[in-house]
Coordinates of C-alpha atoms in Angstrom, one line a residue:
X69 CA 0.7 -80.4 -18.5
X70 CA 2.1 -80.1 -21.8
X71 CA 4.0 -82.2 -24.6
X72 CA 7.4 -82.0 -26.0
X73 CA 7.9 -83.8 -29.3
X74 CA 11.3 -83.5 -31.3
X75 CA 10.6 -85.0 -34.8
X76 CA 12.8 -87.2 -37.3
X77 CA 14.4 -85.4 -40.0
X78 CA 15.4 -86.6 -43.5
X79 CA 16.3 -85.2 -46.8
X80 CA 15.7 -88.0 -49.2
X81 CA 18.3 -89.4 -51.5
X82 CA 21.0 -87.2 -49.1
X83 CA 21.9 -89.4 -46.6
X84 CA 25.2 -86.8 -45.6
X85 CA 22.5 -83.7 -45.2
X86 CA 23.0 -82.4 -42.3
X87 CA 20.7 -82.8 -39.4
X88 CA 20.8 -79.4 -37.7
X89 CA 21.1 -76.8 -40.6
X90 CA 18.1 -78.7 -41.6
X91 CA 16.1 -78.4 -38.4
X92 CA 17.1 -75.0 -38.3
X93 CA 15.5 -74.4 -41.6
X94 CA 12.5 -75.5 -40.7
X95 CA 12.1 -73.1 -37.2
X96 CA 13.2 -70.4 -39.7
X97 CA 11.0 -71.0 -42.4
X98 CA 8.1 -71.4 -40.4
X99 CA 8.9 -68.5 -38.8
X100 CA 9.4 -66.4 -41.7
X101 CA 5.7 -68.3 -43.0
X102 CA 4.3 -67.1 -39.9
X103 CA 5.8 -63.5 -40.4
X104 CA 7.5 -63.9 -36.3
X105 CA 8.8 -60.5 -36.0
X106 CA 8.6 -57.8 -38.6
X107 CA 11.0 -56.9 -41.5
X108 CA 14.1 -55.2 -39.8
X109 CA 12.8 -56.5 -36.5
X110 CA 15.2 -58.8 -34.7
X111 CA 13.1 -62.5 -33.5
X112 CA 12.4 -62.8 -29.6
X113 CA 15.2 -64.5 -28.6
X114 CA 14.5 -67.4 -25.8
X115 CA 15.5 -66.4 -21.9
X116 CA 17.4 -68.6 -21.0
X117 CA 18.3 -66.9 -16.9
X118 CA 15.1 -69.2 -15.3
X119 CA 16.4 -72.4 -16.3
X120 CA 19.0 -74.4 -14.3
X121 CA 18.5 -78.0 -16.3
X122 CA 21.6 -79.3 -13.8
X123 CA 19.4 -79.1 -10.3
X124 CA 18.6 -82.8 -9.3
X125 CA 15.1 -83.6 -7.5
X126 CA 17.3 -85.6 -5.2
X127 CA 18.4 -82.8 -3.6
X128 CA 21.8 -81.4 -5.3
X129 CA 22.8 -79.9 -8.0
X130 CA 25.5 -81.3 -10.6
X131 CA 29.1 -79.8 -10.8
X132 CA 29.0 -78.1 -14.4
X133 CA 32.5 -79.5 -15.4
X134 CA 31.4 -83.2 -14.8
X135 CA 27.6 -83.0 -16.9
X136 CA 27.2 -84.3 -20.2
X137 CA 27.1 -81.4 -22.2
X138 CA 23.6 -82.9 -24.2
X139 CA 22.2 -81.0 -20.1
X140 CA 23.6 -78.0 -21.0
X141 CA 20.2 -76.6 -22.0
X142 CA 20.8 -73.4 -20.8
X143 CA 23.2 -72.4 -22.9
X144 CA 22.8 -72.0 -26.3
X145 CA 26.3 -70.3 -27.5
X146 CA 27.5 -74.5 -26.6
X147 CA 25.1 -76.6 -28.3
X148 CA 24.7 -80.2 -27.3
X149 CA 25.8 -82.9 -29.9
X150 CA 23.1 -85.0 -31.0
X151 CA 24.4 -88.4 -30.6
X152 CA 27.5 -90.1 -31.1
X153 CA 28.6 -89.1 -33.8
X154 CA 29.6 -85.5 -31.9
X155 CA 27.0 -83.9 -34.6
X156 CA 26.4 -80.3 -32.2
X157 CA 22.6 -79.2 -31.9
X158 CA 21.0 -76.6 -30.3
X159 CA 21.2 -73.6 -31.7
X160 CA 21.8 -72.4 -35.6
X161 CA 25.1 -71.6 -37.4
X162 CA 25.8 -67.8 -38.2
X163 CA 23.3 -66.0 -40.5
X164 CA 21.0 -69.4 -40.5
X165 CA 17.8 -67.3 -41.0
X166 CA 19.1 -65.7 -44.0
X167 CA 20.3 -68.9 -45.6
X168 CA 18.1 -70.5 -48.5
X169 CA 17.1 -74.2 -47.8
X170 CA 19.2 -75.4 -50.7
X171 CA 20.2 -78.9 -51.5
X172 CA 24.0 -77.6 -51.3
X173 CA 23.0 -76.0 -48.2
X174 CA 21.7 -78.4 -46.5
X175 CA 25.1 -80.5 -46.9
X176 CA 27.3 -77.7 -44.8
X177 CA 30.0 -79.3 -42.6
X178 CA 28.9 -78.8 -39.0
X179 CA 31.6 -76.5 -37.9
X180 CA 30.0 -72.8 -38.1
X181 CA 29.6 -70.7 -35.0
X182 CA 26.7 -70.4 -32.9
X183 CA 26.4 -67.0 -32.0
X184 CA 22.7 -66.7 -32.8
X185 CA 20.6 -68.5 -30.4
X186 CA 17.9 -66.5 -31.4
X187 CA 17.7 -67.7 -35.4
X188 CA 16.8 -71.5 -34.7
X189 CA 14.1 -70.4 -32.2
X190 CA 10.3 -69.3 -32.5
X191 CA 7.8 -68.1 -29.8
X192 CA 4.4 -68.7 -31.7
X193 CA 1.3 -66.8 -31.3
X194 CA -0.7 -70.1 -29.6
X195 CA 1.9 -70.2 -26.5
X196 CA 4.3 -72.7 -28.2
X197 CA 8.2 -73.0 -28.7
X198 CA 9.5 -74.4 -32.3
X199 CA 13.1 -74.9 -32.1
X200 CA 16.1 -76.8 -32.8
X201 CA 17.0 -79.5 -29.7
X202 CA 19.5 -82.2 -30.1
X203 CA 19.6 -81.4 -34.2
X204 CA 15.9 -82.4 -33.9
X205 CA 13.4 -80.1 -34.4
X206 CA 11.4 -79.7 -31.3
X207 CA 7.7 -78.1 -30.9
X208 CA 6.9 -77.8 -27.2
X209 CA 3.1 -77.2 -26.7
X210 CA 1.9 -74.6 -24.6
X211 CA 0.9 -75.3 -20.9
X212 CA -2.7 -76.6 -21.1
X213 CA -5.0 -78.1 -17.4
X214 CA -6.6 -81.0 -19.2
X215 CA -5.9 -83.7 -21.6
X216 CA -8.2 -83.2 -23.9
X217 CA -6.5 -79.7 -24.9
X218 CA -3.3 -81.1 -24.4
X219 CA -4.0 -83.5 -27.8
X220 CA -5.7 -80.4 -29.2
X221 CA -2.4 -78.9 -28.8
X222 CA -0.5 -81.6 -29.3
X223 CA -1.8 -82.3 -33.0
X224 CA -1.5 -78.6 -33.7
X225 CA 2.2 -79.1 -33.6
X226 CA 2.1 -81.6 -36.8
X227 CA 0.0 -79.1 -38.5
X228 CA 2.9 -76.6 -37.7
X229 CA 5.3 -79.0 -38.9
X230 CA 4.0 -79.8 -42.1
X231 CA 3.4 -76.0 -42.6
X232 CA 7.5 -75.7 -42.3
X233 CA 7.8 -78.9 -44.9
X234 CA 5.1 -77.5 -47.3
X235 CA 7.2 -74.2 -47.7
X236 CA 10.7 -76.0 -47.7
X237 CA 9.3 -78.3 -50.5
X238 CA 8.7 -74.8 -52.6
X239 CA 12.3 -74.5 -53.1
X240 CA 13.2 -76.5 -56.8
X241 CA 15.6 -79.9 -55.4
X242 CA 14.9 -79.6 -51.9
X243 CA 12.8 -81.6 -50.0
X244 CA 12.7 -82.3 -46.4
X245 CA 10.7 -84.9 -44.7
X246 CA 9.3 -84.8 -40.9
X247 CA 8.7 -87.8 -38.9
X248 CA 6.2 -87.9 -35.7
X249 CA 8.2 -90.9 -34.5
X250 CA 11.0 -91.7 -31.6
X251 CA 13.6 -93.9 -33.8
X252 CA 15.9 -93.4 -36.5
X253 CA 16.6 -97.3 -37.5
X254 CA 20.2 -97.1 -36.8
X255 CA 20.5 -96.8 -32.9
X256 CA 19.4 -93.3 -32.0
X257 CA 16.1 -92.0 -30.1
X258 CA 15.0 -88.5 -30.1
X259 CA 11.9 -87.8 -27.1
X260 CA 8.3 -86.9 -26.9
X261 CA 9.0 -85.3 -23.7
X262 CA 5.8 -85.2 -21.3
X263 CA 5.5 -82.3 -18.2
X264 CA 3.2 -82.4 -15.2
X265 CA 3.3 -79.6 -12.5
X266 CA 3.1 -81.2 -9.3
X267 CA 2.4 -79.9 -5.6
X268 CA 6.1 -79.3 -3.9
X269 CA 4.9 -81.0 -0.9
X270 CA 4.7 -84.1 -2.6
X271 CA 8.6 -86.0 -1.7
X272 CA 9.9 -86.6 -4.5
X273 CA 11.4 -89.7 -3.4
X274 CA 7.3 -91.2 -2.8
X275 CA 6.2 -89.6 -6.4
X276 CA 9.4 -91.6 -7.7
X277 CA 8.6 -94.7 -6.0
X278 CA 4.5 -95.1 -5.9
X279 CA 4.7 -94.3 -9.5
X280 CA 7.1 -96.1 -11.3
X281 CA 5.0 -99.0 -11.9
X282 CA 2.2 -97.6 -13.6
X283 CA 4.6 -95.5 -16.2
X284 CA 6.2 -99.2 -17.1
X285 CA 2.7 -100.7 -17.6
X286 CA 1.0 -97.9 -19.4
X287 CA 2.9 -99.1 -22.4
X288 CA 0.0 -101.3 -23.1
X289 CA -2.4 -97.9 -24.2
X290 CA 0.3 -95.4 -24.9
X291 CA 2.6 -97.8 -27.3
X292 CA 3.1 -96.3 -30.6
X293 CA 4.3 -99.9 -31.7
X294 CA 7.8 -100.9 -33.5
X295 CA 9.3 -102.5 -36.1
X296 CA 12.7 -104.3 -35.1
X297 CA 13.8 -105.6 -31.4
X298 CA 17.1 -103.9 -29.5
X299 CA 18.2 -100.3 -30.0
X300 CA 19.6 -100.9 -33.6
X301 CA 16.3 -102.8 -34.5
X302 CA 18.8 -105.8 -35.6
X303 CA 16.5 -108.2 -34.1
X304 CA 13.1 -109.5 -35.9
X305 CA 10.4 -108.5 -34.6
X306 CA 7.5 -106.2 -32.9
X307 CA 7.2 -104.4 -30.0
X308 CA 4.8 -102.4 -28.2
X309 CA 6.7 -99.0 -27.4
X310 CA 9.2 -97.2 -29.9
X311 CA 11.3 -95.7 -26.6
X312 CA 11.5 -98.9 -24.5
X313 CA 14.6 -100.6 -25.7
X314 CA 16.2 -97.0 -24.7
X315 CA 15.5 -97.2 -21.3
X316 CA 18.2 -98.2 -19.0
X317 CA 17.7 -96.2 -15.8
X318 CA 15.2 -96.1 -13.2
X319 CA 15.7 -92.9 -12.1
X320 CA 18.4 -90.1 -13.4
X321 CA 18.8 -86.5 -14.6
X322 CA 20.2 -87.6 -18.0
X323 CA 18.3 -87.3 -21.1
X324 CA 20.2 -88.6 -24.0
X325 CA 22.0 -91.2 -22.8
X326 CA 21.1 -93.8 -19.2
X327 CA 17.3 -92.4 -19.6
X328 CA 15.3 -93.2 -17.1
X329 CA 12.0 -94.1 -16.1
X330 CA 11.3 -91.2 -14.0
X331 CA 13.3 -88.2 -14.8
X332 CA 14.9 -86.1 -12.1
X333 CA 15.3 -82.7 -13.4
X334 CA 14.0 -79.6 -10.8
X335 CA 13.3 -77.1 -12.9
X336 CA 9.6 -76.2 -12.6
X337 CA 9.3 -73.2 -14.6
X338 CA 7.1 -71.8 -11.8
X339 CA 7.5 -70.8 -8.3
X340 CA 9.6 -73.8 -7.4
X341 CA 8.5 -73.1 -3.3
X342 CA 5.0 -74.5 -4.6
X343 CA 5.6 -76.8 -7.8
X344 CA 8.1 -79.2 -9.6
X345 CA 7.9 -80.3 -12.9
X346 CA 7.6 -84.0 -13.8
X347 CA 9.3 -84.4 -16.7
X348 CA 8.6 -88.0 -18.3
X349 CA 11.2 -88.8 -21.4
X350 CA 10.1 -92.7 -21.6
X351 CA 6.7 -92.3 -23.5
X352 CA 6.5 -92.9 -27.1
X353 CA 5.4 -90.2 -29.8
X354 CA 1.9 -90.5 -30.6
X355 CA -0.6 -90.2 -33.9
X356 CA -3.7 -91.8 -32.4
X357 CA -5.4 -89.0 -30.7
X358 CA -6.9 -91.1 -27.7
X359 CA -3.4 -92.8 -26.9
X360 CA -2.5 -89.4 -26.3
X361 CA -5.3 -88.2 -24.2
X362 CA -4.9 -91.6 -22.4
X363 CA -1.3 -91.3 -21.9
X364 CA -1.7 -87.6 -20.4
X365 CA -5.1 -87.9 -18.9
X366 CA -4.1 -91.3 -16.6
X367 CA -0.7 -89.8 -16.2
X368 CA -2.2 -86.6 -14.1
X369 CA -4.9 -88.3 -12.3
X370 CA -2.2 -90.7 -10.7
X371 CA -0.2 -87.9 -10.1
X372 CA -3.4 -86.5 -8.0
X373 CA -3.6 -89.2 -5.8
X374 CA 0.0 -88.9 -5.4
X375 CA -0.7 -85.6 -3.7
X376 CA -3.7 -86.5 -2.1
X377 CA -1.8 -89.1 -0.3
X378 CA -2.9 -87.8 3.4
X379 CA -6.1 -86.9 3.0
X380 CA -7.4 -90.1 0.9
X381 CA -5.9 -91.9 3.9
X382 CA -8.2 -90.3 6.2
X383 CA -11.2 -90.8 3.7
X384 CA -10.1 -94.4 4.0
X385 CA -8.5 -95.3 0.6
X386 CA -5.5 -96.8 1.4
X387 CA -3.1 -95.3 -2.0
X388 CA -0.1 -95.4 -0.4
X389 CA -0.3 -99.1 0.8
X390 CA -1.8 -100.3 -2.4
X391 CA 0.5 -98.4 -4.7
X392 CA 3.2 -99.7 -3.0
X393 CA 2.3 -103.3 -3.0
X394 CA 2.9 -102.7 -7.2
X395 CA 6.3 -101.7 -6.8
X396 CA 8.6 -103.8 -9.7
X397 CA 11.4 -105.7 -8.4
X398 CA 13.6 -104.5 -11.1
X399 CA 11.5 -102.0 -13.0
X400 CA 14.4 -101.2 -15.9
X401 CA 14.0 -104.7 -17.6
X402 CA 10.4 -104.7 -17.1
X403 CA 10.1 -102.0 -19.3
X404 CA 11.2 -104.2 -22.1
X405 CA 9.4 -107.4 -21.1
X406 CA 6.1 -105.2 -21.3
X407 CA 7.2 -104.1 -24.6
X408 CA 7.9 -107.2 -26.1
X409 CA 5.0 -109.3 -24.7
X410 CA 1.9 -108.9 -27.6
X411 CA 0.1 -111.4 -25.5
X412 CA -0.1 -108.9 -22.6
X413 CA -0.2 -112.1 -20.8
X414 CA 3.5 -112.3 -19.1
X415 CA 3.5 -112.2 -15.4
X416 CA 6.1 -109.0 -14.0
X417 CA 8.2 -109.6 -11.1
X418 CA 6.3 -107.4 -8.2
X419 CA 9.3 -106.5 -5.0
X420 CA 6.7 -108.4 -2.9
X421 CA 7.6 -111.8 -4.1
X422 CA 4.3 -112.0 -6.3
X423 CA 3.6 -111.3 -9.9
X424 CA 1.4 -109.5 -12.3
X425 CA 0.9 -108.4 -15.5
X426 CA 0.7 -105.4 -17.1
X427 CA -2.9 -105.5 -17.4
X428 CA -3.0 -106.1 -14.0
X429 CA -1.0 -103.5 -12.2
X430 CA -3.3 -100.9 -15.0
X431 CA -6.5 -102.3 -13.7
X432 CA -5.0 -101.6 -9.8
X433 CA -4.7 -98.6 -10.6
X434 CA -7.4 -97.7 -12.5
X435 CA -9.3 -99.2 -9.5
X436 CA -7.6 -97.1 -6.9
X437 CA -7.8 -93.7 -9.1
X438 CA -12.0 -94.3 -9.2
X439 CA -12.0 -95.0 -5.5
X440 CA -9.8 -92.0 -4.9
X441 CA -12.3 -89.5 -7.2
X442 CA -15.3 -91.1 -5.2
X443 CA -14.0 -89.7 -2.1
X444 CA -12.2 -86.9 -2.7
X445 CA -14.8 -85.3 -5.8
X446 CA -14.4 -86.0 -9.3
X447 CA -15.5 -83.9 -12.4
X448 CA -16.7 -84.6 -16.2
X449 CA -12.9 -84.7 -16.9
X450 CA -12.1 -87.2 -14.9
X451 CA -14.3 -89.2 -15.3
X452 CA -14.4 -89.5 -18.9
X453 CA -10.5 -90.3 -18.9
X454 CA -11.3 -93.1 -16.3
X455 CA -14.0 -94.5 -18.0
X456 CA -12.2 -94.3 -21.4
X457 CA -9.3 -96.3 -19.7
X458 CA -11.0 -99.1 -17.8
X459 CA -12.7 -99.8 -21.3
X460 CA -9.5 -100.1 -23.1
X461 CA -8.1 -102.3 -20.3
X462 CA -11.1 -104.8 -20.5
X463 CA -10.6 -105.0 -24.6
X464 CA -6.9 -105.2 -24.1
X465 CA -7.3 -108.5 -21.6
X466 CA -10.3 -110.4 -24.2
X467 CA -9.0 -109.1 -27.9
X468 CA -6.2 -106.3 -28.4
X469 CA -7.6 -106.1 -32.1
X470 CA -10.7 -104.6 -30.6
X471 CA -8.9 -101.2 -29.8
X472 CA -6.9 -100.3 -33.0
X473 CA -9.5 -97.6 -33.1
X474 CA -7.7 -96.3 -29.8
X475 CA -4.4 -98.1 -29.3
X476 CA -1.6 -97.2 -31.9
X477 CA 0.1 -100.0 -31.3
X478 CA -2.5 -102.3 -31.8
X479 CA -3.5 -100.2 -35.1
X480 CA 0.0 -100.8 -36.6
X481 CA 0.3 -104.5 -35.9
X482 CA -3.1 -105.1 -37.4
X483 CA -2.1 -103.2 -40.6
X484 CA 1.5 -105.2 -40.6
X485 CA -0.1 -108.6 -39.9
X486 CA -2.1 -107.7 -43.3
X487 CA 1.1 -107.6 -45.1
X488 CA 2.9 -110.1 -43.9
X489 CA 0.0 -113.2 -44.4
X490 CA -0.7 -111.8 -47.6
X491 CA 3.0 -111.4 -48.9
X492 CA 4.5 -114.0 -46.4
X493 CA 6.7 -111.8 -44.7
X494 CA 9.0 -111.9 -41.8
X495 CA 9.5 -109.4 -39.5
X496 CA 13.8 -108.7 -40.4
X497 CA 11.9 -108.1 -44.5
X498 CA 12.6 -103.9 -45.2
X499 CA 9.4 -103.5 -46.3
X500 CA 8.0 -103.7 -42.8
X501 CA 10.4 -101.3 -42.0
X502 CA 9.9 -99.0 -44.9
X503 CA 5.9 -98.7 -43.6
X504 CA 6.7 -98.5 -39.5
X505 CA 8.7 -95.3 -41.0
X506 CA 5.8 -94.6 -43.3
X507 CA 3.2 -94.5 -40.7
X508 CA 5.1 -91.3 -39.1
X509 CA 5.8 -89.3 -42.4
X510 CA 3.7 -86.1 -41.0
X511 CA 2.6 -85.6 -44.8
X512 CA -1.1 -87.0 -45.0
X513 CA -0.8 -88.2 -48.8
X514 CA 2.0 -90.5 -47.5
X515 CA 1.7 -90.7 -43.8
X516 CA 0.0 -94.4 -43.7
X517 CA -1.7 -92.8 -40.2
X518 CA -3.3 -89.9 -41.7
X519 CA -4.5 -92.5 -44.5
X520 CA -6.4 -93.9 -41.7
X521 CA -7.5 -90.7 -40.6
X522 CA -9.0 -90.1 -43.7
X523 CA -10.9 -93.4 -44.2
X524 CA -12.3 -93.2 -40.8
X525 CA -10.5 -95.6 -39.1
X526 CA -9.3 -94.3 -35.8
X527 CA -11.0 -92.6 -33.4
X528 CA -10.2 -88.5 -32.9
X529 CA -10.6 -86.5 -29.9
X530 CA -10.0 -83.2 -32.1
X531 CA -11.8 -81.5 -34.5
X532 CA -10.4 -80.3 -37.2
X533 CA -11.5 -76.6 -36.1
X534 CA -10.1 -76.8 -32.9
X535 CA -6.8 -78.3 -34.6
X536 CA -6.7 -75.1 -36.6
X537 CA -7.4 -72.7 -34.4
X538 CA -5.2 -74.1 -32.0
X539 CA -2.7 -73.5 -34.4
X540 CA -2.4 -70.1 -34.1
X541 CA -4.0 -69.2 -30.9
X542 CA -3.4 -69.9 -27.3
X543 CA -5.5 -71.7 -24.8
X544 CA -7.5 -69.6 -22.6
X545 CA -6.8 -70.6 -19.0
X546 CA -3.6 -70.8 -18.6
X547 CA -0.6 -68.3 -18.9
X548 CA 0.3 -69.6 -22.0
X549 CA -2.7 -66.9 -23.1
X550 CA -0.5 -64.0 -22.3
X551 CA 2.3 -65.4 -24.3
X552 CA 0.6 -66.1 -27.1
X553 CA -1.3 -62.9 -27.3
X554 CA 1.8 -60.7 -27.0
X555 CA 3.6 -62.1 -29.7
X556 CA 0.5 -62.0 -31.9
X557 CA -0.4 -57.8 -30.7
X558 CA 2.9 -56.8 -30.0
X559 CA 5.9 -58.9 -31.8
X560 CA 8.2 -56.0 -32.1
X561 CA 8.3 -54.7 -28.5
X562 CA 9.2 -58.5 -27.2
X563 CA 13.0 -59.0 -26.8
X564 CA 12.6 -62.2 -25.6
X565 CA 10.1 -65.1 -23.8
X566 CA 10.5 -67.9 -22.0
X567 CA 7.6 -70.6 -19.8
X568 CA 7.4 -67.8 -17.2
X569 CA 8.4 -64.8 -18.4
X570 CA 8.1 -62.2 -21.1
X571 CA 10.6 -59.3 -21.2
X572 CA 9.6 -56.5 -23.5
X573 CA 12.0 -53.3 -25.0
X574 CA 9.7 -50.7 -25.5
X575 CA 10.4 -47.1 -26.7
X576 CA 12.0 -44.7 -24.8
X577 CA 12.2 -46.6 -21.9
X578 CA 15.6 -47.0 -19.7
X579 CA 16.0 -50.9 -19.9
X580 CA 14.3 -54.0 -21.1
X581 CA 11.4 -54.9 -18.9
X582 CA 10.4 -58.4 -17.4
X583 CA 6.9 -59.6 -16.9
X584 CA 7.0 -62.6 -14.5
X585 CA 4.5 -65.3 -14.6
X586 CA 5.7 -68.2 -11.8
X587 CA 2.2 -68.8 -11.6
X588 CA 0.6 -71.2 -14.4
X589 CA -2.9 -69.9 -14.0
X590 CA -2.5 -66.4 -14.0
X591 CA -2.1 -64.5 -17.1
X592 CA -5.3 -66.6 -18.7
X593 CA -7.8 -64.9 -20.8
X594 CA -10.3 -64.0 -17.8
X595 CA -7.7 -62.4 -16.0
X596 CA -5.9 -60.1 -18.3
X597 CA -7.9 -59.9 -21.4
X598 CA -9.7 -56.6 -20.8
X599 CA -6.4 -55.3 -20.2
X600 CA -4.5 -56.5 -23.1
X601 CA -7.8 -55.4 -25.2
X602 CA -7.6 -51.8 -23.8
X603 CA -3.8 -51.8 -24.7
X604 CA -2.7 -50.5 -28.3
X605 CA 1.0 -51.0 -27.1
X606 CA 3.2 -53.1 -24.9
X607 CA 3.3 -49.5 -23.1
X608 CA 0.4 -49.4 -22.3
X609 CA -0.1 -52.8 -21.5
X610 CA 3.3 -52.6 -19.1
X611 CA 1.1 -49.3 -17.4
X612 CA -1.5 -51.6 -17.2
X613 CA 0.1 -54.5 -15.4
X614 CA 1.9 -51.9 -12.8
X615 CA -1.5 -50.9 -11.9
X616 CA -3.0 -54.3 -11.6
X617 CA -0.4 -55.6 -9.5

């Protein structure tokens, strides 16, 4: 599993700054901070031949010609605009790496050539990708097998991008702010993307319908909470989820425009005979470090019942018959009517001619996943993220307020329900506003989260070691361990990466050389380490893997 999270961008008192030369300076500048690559040393550029973002999990692939080019992923010489305003994203303009984060800079018309791919990219030593993605920049966390890394990883990425903002702010004028957040305040949503490998034998027409119900619902833990109701925020008011009011599919291949609930990209990044990649775009960007081992950790165990389908049936736990008495009649609006219900209390049309409520459908489930680890075998893991979850659903259902230590949602309204009483307030007043953006700002002497943080007000699942070693370095049991470590030992003999390979141009040999990794779980630190510590050069290491294979 891993996290994608593009983050809000804003120069302060430049409202015409331009989006993507600044999220280019901030991949470059971290990646000059960071010292990617050496002095006369091209970058590792990002290997773009695995990826096919076009292939549907329906079972056909969309005609090139006809697909929004914001799918085009694959090809960064045609970035994809970043909205509707036609502003183009995706890669970097001409020489971007070399170009001084000015403030005249950073007001450049968007109309340079994009013949670099490589200079608004960066393969970091702990397995990640920092780059610029829909004239956001985007930090996609390494691979990780548990949730608790996966929020380790997760909040190693704001520590990454407040490295890039700290430099940037060196520079006399210039100043550019980074939001942890999924709305801009004027109609646009940029995605904290979520990814789950999943068994291939699993249809995807049953993953899409058996879990669709629990991804609408789960808003009730994973809501990062919102200030302002519709996708311009015109209308007063709160909301659970930041994301919701951009949700207008149930199922699709788009992205940026008709998301949908379940996302039906194919492209695993592994051997695609054994695994496809669930990739989730409705979820919300979170601070509060449980919501995000909630949101993951609940996520993957549903997805394991999914593909323990057959043999939980023989074990006599009916999943497939009780997850699909939960199927939503019309799950697209439900999404909002979850979002907009603080009570929790509002029933949800069920395609069975009954109702439920959010709470509900959660507690079915949460029901069914600890029958389902009682007969099949469960582990610490598991059980922790299932106990963790049933408690937050019982506080949810007697007093929300209970689990602002958890729920981010819940945290924010509490904190916004202080300001209004005691300034009499209504929800259309900017000042409400002006802190829902505040909350985000990933600067922790203004970020009204981190203040929290600080003051001991929300519960962590980190520690503020494992943050910052997880900064740097890789986790150890996944291949993410042999990405990470080759950029960190060997940065100049790496032409370029990508999820599941490495290619490396070494001295004196012929051609560039590919190391494939379809598998997620090879290439950890117990199964190459020796080798990568008995190698002083990608040569070696190369000699190495021939031998071991």
């Amino acid at each position: 599993m891993g996290i994608e999270t593009e983050y809000g961008v804003l120069s302060p008192g430049r409202p015409m700054a331009n989006p993507m030369l600044m999220s280019s300076q901030v991949v470059t500048t971290y990646r000059a901070l960071v010292q990617d690559g050496r002095p006369g040393h091209p970058p590792a550029r990002w290997d773009y031949d695995d990826e096919d973002p076009l292939a549907d999990a329906r079972g056909f692939h969309l005609d090139r010609a006809s697909a929004h080019p914001s799918l085009l992923t694959d090809d960064p010489s045609q970035p994809a605009p970043s909205g509707p305003a036609g502003a183009q994203a995706g890669g970097a303009p001409t020489g971007a790496a070399e170009v001084p984060a000015t403030p005249e800079s950073l007001e450049r018309p968007e109309t340079e050539d994009y013949d670099d791919p490589s200079a608004a990219n960066c393969i970091l030593t702990n397995g990640a990708r920092l780059y610029v993605d829909h004239a956001h920049p985007e930090y996609s966390s390494p691979e990780v097998t548990n949730p608790r890394d996966a929020v380790v990883w997760d909040v190693a990425g704001e520590r990454v991008m407040l490295a890039a903002s700290r430099q940037l702010a060196q520079v006399p004028g210039t100043e550019i702010v980074l939001y942890k957040n999924n709305v801009d305040g004027k109609g646009a949503s940029y995605g904290t993307h979520e990814n789950y490998l999943v068994d291939r034998d699993l249809p995807f027409a049953t993953l899409a319908e058996l879990v669709t119900a629990f991804l609408v619902t789960r808003q009730v833990f994973t809501g990062s909470g919102r200030v302002g109701l519709g996708q311009t925020g015109d209308e007063p008011g709160f909301q659970l989820s930041q994301r919701a009011d951009y949700i207008e599919a149930e199922i699709g291949l788009e992205t940026t425009l008709r998301r949908p609930i379940v996302n039906t990209r194919d492209e695993p990044h592994a051997d695609r005979t054994r695994w496809r990649r669930l990739h989730l775009i409705l979820g919300d960007a979170n601070h509060l470090e449980v919501a995000t081992y909630l949101k993951l950790g609940t996520t993957s165990l549903v997805l394991w019942v999914l593909e323990h389908l057959d043999d939980l049936a023989d074990a006599g736990v009916p999943a497939r018959a009780e997850l699909s008495r939960l199927r939503l009649a019309d799950p697209v609006p439900a999404v909002r009517q979850v979002s907009r219900d603080l009570t929790l209390g509002a029933g949800l049309d069920l395609a069975d001619g009954t109702t439920a409520t959010a709470l509900e459908v959660q507690r079915r489930v949460v029901d069914l996943v600890e029958r389902a680890l009682a007969a099949l075998g469960s582990d610490e893991e598991s059980d922790a993220v299932v106990a963790r979850w049933r408690d937050v659903l019982d506080r949810l259902s007697t007093d929300p307020m209970t689990c602002a230590r958890e729920v981010e949602w819940v945290a924010k309204l509490r904190l916004l329900e202080r300001l209004r009483t005691r300034d009499g307030l209504d929800w259309d007043h900017p000042r409400l506003g002006a802190l829902d953006l505040q909350w985000s700002d990933v600067r922790p002497e203004r970020g009204i989260y981190h203040r929290l943080l600080s003051s001991d007000a929300v519960d962590r699942i980190t520690t503020e070691e494992d943050v910052a070693r997880a900064v740097h370095h890789p986790p150890t049991d996944t291949r993410a361990w042999f990405r990470g470590e080759v950029m960190e030992r060997y940065a100049d003999e790496v032409s370029a990466a990508s999820w599941d390979s490495v290619i490396f141009d070494v001295a004196g040999a012929a051609s560039l050389q590919r190391v494939p990794m379809p598998d997620p779980l090879r290439g950890t630190a117990q199964h190459i380490g020796r080798l990568l510590d008995a190698s002083p050069d990608a040569t070696a290491l190369l000699t190495g893997l021939r031998g071991d294979a």
